CSV table of C-alpha atoms and ligand atoms in Angstrom, one decimal:
chain,number,residue,atom,x,y,z
A,535,MET,CA,-20.0,-16.0,74.3
A,536,LYS,CA,-17.3,-14.6,71.4
A,537,ASN,CA,-16.8,-10.7,70.7
A,538,LEU,CA,-14.0,-9.3,68.5
A,539,ILE,CA,-13.0,-6.3,69.6
A,540,ASN,CA,-9.2,-6.3,69.1
A,541,ILE,CA,-8.5,-8.4,66.3
A,542,LEU,CA,-5.8,-10.5,69.1
A,543,ASP,CA,-8.9,-11.5,70.7
A,544,LEU,CA,-8.4,-14.1,67.9
A,545,SER,CA,-5.6,-16.9,67.6
A,546,VAL,CA,-3.3,-17.3,64.7
A,547,GLU,CA,-5.1,-21.1,64.8
A,548,GLU,CA,-8.7,-19.4,64.7
A,549,ILE,CA,-8.1,-16.3,61.4
A,550,ASP,CA,-6.6,-20.0,59.5
A,551,SER,CA,-10.0,-21.1,60.0
A,552,LEU,CA,-12.1,-17.9,59.2
A,553,ILE,CA,-10.1,-18.0,56.5
A,554,LYS,CA,-10.8,-21.8,55.1
A,555,VAL,CA,-14.3,-21.2,55.5
A,556,ALA,CA,-14.1,-18.4,53.7
A,557,ASP,CA,-12.7,-20.3,51.3
A,558,ASP,CA,-15.1,-22.9,50.9
A,559,ILE,CA,-17.9,-20.0,50.9
A,560,ILE,CA,-16.2,-18.4,48.2
A,561,ALA,CA,-16.1,-21.7,46.3
A,562,ASP,CA,-19.4,-22.9,47.4
A,563,PRO,CA,-21.6,-20.0,48.2
A,564,GLU,CA,-24.9,-22.0,47.9
A,565,LYS,CA,-23.8,-24.3,50.6
A,566,TYR,CA,-24.4,-21.2,53.0
A,567,ASN,CA,-27.7,-19.9,52.3
A,568,GLU,CA,-29.7,-21.1,55.2
A,569,VAL,CA,-27.6,-21.7,57.5
A,570,CYS,CA,-28.3,-18.1,59.8
A,571,ARG,CA,-32.2,-18.6,59.4
A,572,HIS,CA,-33.8,-17.0,61.7
A,573,LYS,CA,-30.7,-15.0,63.3
A,574,ILE,CA,-30.9,-11.3,63.3
A,575,LEU,CA,-27.2,-8.8,63.2
A,576,ALA,CA,-27.9,-5.3,64.4
A,577,THR,CA,-25.1,-2.9,62.6
A,578,LEU,CA,-25.0,0.1,64.9
A,579,PHE,CA,-22.8,2.6,63.0
A,580,PHE,CA,-22.7,5.7,64.7
A,581,GLU,CA,-20.2,6.6,62.2
A,582,PRO,CA,-20.3,7.1,58.3
A,583,SER,CA,-19.5,3.7,56.0
A,584,THR,CA,-20.1,2.2,52.9
A,585,ARG,CA,-18.0,-1.6,53.1
A,586,THR,CA,-18.2,-2.6,56.2
A,587,ARG,CA,-21.8,-2.0,57.5
A,588,LEU,CA,-23.1,-3.5,53.4
A,589,SER,CA,-20.9,-6.4,53.6
A,590,PHE,CA,-21.9,-7.2,57.2
A,591,GLU,CA,-25.9,-7.1,55.9
A,592,SER,CA,-24.5,-8.7,52.5
A,593,ALA,CA,-23.0,-11.4,54.6
A,594,MET,CA,-25.8,-12.2,56.9
A,595,LEU,CA,-28.5,-12.2,54.1
A,596,SER,CA,-26.7,-14.3,51.8
A,597,LEU,CA,-26.5,-16.7,54.5
A,598,GLY,CA,-30.0,-16.4,55.1
A,599,GLY,CA,-30.3,-14.3,58.2
A,600,GLN,CA,-32.0,-10.9,58.4
A,601,VAL,CA,-30.4,-7.5,59.1
A,602,LEU,CA,-31.4,-4.9,60.9
A,603,GLY,CA,-29.8,-1.3,62.7
A,604,PHE,CA,-28.8,2.6,61.7
A,605,SER,CA,-26.2,3.9,59.6
A,606,GLU,CA,-25.4,7.5,61.3
A,607,ALA,CA,-26.0,8.2,64.7
A,608,SER,CA,-28.3,11.5,63.6
A,609,SER,CA,-31.0,9.0,63.0
A,610,SER,CA,-30.7,6.8,66.6
A,611,SER,CA,-31.6,7.9,69.7
A,612,ALA,CA,-27.9,9.4,70.7
A,613,ALA,CA,-28.9,12.0,68.7
A,614,LYS,CA,-31.3,12.3,71.7
A,615,GLY,CA,-28.5,11.3,73.9
A,616,GLU,CA,-28.8,8.2,75.0
A,617,SER,CA,-25.1,6.6,76.4
A,618,VAL,CA,-23.8,3.5,74.3
A,619,ALA,CA,-24.3,1.2,76.9
A,620,ASP,CA,-27.9,2.2,77.3
A,621,THR,CA,-28.4,1.3,73.2
A,622,ILE,CA,-26.7,-1.1,73.4
A,623,ALA,CA,-28.6,-2.7,76.6
A,624,VAL,CA,-31.9,-2.5,74.4
A,625,VAL,CA,-30.4,-3.9,71.2
A,626,SER,CA,-28.9,-7.0,72.2
A,627,GLY,CA,-32.5,-7.8,73.1
A,628,TYR,CA,-33.4,-7.3,69.3
A,629,ALA,CA,-30.5,-8.7,67.6
A,630,ASP,CA,-28.7,-11.9,68.1
A,631,ILE,CA,-25.3,-10.5,67.3
A,632,ILE,CA,-24.3,-6.2,66.8
A,633,ALA,CA,-21.4,-5.0,64.3
A,634,MET,CA,-20.7,-1.5,66.2
A,635,ARG,CA,-18.8,1.0,64.9
A,636,HIS,CA,-18.3,4.5,67.2
A,637,PRO,CA,-15.9,7.4,66.7
A,638,LYS,CA,-14.7,7.1,70.3
A,639,GLU,CA,-11.8,4.7,71.3
A,640,GLY,CA,-12.8,2.0,73.3
A,641,ALA,CA,-16.9,2.4,72.6
A,642,PRO,CA,-16.4,-1.2,71.8
A,643,HIS,CA,-15.7,-2.2,75.9
A,644,VAL,CA,-18.7,0.2,76.9
A,645,ALA,CA,-21.1,-2.1,74.8
A,646,LEU,CA,-19.9,-5.0,76.4
A,647,THR,CA,-20.6,-4.6,79.6
A,648,ARG,CA,-24.1,-4.4,78.2
A,649,SER,CA,-25.0,-6.7,75.7
A,650,THR,CA,-26.2,-10.1,76.5
A,651,VAL,CA,-24.7,-11.1,72.0
A,652,PRO,CA,-21.7,-11.0,71.0
A,653,ILE,CA,-19.9,-7.6,69.7
A,654,ILE,CA,-18.0,-7.2,67.3
A,655,ASN,CA,-16.0,-4.3,66.7
A,656,ALA,CA,-16.6,-2.3,63.4
A,657,GLY,CA,-14.2,0.6,64.4
A,658,ASP,CA,-14.0,2.5,67.0
A,659,GLY,CA,-12.3,6.1,66.5
A,660,GLY,CA,-8.3,6.1,65.9
A,661,HIS,CA,-8.4,2.8,67.6
A,662,PHE,CA,-8.7,-0.1,65.8
A,663,HIS,CA,-10.7,-2.3,63.0
A,664,PRO,CA,-10.8,-6.2,63.6
A,665,THR,CA,-12.5,-7.0,60.6
A,666,GLN,CA,-10.7,-4.8,57.9
A,667,THR,CA,-8.2,-7.0,59.4
A,668,LEU,CA,-9.5,-10.0,58.6
A,669,THR,CA,-10.3,-9.0,55.0
A,670,ASP,CA,-6.7,-7.8,54.9
A,671,LEU,CA,-5.7,-11.2,55.5
A,672,LEU,CA,-7.5,-13.3,53.4
A,673,THR,CA,-6.3,-11.0,51.1
A,674,ILE,CA,-3.0,-11.1,51.1
A,675,SER,CA,-3.2,-15.1,51.4
A,676,HIS,CA,-5.1,-15.0,48.2
A,677,GLU,CA,-3.4,-12.5,46.9
A,678,LYS,CA,0.6,-13.8,47.7
A,679,GLY,CA,-0.2,-17.2,48.8
A,680,ARG,CA,1.8,-17.0,51.8
A,681,LEU,CA,0.9,-15.1,55.4
A,682,ASN,CA,4.8,-15.4,56.3
A,683,ASN,CA,8.0,-14.1,54.8
A,684,LEU,CA,6.7,-10.8,53.7
A,685,LYS,CA,8.1,-7.1,53.6
A,686,ILE,CA,4.5,-5.1,54.1
A,687,GLY,CA,4.7,-1.1,53.6
A,688,VAL,CA,2.2,1.1,55.3
A,689,CYS,CA,1.6,4.6,53.7
A,690,GLY,CA,0.0,7.5,54.6
A,691,ASP,CA,-1.7,8.2,57.9
A,692,LEU,CA,-0.4,5.7,60.5
A,693,LYS,CA,-1.6,7.9,63.5
A,694,PHE,CA,-5.3,8.0,63.2
A,695,GLY,CA,-5.4,5.2,60.2
A,696,ARG,CA,-7.1,1.8,62.7
A,697,THR,CA,-6.9,0.0,60.0
A,698,VAL,CA,-3.5,0.4,59.7
A,699,HIS,CA,-3.0,-0.2,64.0
A,700,SER,CA,-5.1,-3.5,63.3
A,701,LEU,CA,-3.4,-5.0,60.7
A,702,ILE,CA,0.5,-4.4,62.0
A,703,ALA,CA,-1.2,-6.0,65.6
A,704,ALA,CA,-2.0,-9.2,63.3
A,705,MET,CA,0.7,-9.2,61.0
A,706,SER,CA,3.5,-9.4,64.3
A,707,ARG,CA,2.4,-12.6,64.8
A,708,TYR,CA,3.6,-14.1,61.8
A,709,THR,CA,7.1,-15.4,61.1
A,710,GLY,CA,9.5,-13.7,58.5
A,711,ILE,CA,8.0,-10.0,58.9
A,712,GLU,CA,9.1,-6.9,58.2
A,713,PHE,CA,7.7,-3.5,58.4
A,714,VAL,CA,8.2,-0.3,56.5
A,715,LEU,CA,6.3,2.8,57.8
A,716,ILE,CA,5.6,5.6,55.6
A,717,SER,CA,4.2,8.4,56.8
A,718,PRO,CA,5.2,11.7,56.9
A,719,VAL,CA,6.4,13.1,60.3
A,720,GLU,CA,3.1,14.5,62.1
A,721,LEU,CA,1.7,11.2,60.8
A,722,LYS,CA,3.9,8.6,62.2
A,723,LEU,CA,2.3,5.2,63.8
A,724,PRO,CA,1.7,5.9,67.4
A,725,SER,CA,3.7,3.9,70.8
A,726,PHE,CA,0.7,1.8,71.2
A,727,VAL,CA,1.0,0.4,68.5
A,728,LYS,CA,5.1,0.8,67.3
A,729,LYS,CA,5.7,-0.5,70.9
A,730,ASP,CA,3.7,-3.2,71.7
A,731,TYR,CA,3.8,-4.9,67.9
A,732,ILE,CA,6.9,-4.1,66.7
A,733,LYS,CA,9.7,-3.3,69.1
A,734,ASP,CA,8.5,-5.4,72.0
A,735,LYS,CA,8.3,-8.3,69.8
A,736,GLY,CA,11.6,-7.7,67.8
A,737,ILE,CA,10.2,-7.4,64.9
A,738,PRO,CA,12.6,-5.7,61.8
A,739,TYR,CA,11.2,-2.4,60.4
A,740,TYR,CA,12.2,1.2,58.9
A,741,GLN,CA,10.4,4.2,58.7
A,742,SER,CA,10.8,6.9,55.6
A,743,THR,CA,9.1,9.7,55.0
A,744,ASN,CA,9.7,9.1,51.4
A,745,LEU,CA,7.6,6.3,49.1
A,746,ASP,CA,9.5,6.1,46.3
A,747,ASP,CA,12.7,5.3,47.9
A,748,VAL,CA,11.4,1.9,49.5
A,749,ILE,CA,8.3,0.9,47.1
A,750,GLY,CA,10.8,-1.2,45.0
A,751,ASP,CA,11.4,-3.5,48.1
A,752,LEU,CA,8.0,-3.8,48.9
A,753,ASP,CA,5.9,-7.8,48.8
A,754,ILE,CA,2.4,-5.6,50.2
A,755,LEU,CA,1.8,-1.5,50.2
A,756,TYR,CA,-0.9,-0.6,52.1
A,757,MET,CA,-2.2,2.3,51.3
A,758,THR,CA,-4.4,4.9,53.5
A,759,ARG,CA,-6.3,7.8,53.4
A,760,VAL,CA,-5.7,11.0,55.7
A,761,GLN,CA,-8.2,11.0,58.5
A,762,ARG,CA,-10.0,14.0,57.9
A,763,GLU,CA,-12.2,13.5,60.7
A,764,ARG,CA,-9.6,13.1,63.2
A,765,PHE,CA,-8.1,16.0,62.7
A,766,PHE,CA,-7.9,18.4,65.1
A,767,ASN,CA,-7.7,21.9,62.5
A,768,GLU,CA,-8.8,21.9,58.6
A,769,GLU,CA,-5.4,23.4,58.2
A,770,ASP,CA,-3.1,20.4,58.8
A,771,TYR,CA,-5.6,18.2,57.0
A,772,LEU,CA,-5.2,20.2,54.1
A,773,ARG,CA,-1.4,20.6,54.2
A,774,LEU,CA,-0.8,16.9,54.9
A,775,LYS,CA,-3.5,15.2,52.6
A,776,ASP,CA,-1.4,14.9,49.4
A,777,SER,CA,1.5,13.7,51.1
A,778,TYR,CA,1.8,10.4,48.7
A,779,ILE,CA,-0.4,10.1,45.8
A,780,LEU,CA,0.8,6.0,44.5
A,781,THR,CA,1.1,7.1,40.2
A,782,GLU,CA,1.6,4.8,37.1
A,783,GLU,CA,4.9,6.6,37.4
A,784,LYS,CA,5.9,5.5,41.3
A,785,MET,CA,4.3,1.9,40.6
A,786,LYS,CA,7.2,1.4,37.4
A,787,LYS,CA,9.6,0.9,40.0
A,788,ALA,CA,8.4,-1.5,42.3
A,789,SER,CA,8.0,-5.2,41.9
A,790,PRO,CA,6.1,-6.8,39.5
A,791,ASP,CA,5.3,-9.3,42.6
A,792,LEU,CA,3.8,-6.0,44.3
A,793,ARG,CA,-0.1,-5.8,45.5
A,794,VAL,CA,-1.2,-3.1,46.8
A,795,MET,CA,-3.8,-2.9,49.1
A,796,HIS,CA,-6.2,-0.1,50.4
A,797,PRO,CA,-9.0,-0.5,52.9
A,798,LEU,CA,-11.0,2.3,50.6
A,799,PRO,CA,-12.4,4.6,51.1
A,800,ARG,CA,-9.7,5.9,48.5
A,801,VAL,CA,-9.9,10.3,48.4
A,802,ASN,CA,-6.0,11.3,46.0
A,803,GLU,CA,-4.1,8.3,47.5
A,804,ILE,CA,-4.2,6.4,44.7
A,805,SER,CA,-4.0,7.7,41.1
A,806,THR,CA,-7.5,5.8,39.2
A,807,ALA,CA,-4.7,5.3,36.4
A,808,VAL,CA,-3.2,2.5,38.9
A,809,ASP,CA,-6.5,0.6,39.1
A,810,SER,CA,-5.9,-1.0,35.9
A,811,ASP,CA,-2.5,-2.2,36.9
A,812,PRO,CA,-2.6,-6.0,37.4
A,813,ARG,CA,-1.0,-5.3,41.0
A,814,ALA,CA,-3.7,-3.3,42.5
A,815,CYS,CA,-6.1,-5.4,44.1
A,816,TYR,CA,-7.9,-2.6,46.5
A,817,PHE,CA,-11.5,-4.1,45.2
A,818,LYS,CA,-10.6,-7.4,44.9
A,819,GLN,CA,-10.3,-6.3,48.7
A,820,ALA,CA,-13.2,-5.2,49.5
A,821,ARG,CA,-15.5,-7.7,47.8
A,822,TYR,CA,-13.2,-10.7,50.4
A,823,GLY,CA,-14.5,-8.6,52.9
A,824,LYS,CA,-18.4,-9.6,52.9
A,825,PHE,CA,-17.1,-12.9,52.4
A,826,ILE,CA,-14.8,-13.1,55.6
A,827,ARG,CA,-17.3,-11.2,57.7
A,828,MET,CA,-20.1,-14.6,56.7
A,829,ALA,CA,-17.3,-17.0,58.2
A,830,LEU,CA,-16.5,-14.8,61.4
A,831,ILE,CA,-20.5,-14.8,61.9
A,832,MET,CA,-21.2,-18.2,61.5
A,833,ASP,CA,-18.4,-18.8,64.1
A,834,MET,CA,-19.8,-16.5,66.7
A,835,LEU,CA,-23.1,-17.6,66.5
A,836,GLY,CA,-21.9,-21.0,67.1
A,837,VAL,CA,-23.3,-21.9,63.5
A,838,THR,CA,-21.6,-24.9,61.1
A,839,VAL,CA,-22.7,-26.1,57.7
B,1542,NCD,C1,-11.8,2.2,56.8
B,1542,NCD,C2,-11.9,2.8,57.9
B,1542,NCD,O1,-13.3,2.7,58.7
B,1542,NCD,O2,-11.8,2.8,59.4
B,1542,NCD,N1,-12.8,2.4,56.3
B,1542,NCD,C3,-13.3,0.8,56.2
B,1542,NCD,O3,-13.9,0.5,57.1
B,1542,NCD,N2,-13.1,-0.1,54.8
B,1542,NCD,C4,-10.7,3.5,56.5
B,1542,NCD,C5,-10.9,4.7,56.3
B,1542,NCD,O4,-12.0,5.2,56.1
B,1542,NCD,O5,-10.2,5.4,56.0
């Protein structure tokens, strides 16, 4: 049985083939209308979400399947003290595949111990978010035409930002990749990511606290929100939240071929004036999330056209 807990659960070849299927879905969506008929996706979200949950649900509905689930822990039996393991043991009797998001790192591993159906990690605390990374890879392949030879700047909350952790893990397997890590000192990339996916792999990287200094060199700028919900105190959040704000002024220093990405939701870190810049692709990115999740659901359910 296939599960997706960490992006590295998928080989580079498997990711390539998901991207190909997603491209075919984009080109000919009708062909896929009925392929998951009578299949049920459960979306168990113990933490807030807009894009991830709705794109999963939209993906399954567009494949002809059905969806059930909850969008907050307070409306599930977690609020009564039920364990993740018990919830999963029960829901795996009601659905053919489960996408779950939980504030605790490692919760999807607990789910695996009790599930009889495939589990997809839709974000576990400040750890990983593999399906956002699939979305990001599909976006990069469309926007840049390649996944190799890229200088990728990741900016903002590199400590708690799970999308960045999974993106770095994924990109570390392609050739000619360089990372520029832009964050305040307090929000630096944790060593479990930096050591395993950058240093040990001999990937060139550069750290900076200043976006202006490095923006001119980048092929991709991946902006992130400061993750308020993971802070231990509000004062630190307030002090750090506006560390980086991408403005039209800053965009003048960037290459005409730069692509600005963001997993969303945006708070303040990209000025809305940047949205109309042709290099901004974060709303397109959110849309790609649906198609790659369609490809993923099909693959995990062993469904073909
Ligand atoms: C991200 C997440 O949940 O980690 N959102 C998303 O899934 N697109 C990013 C964030 O919340 O900042």
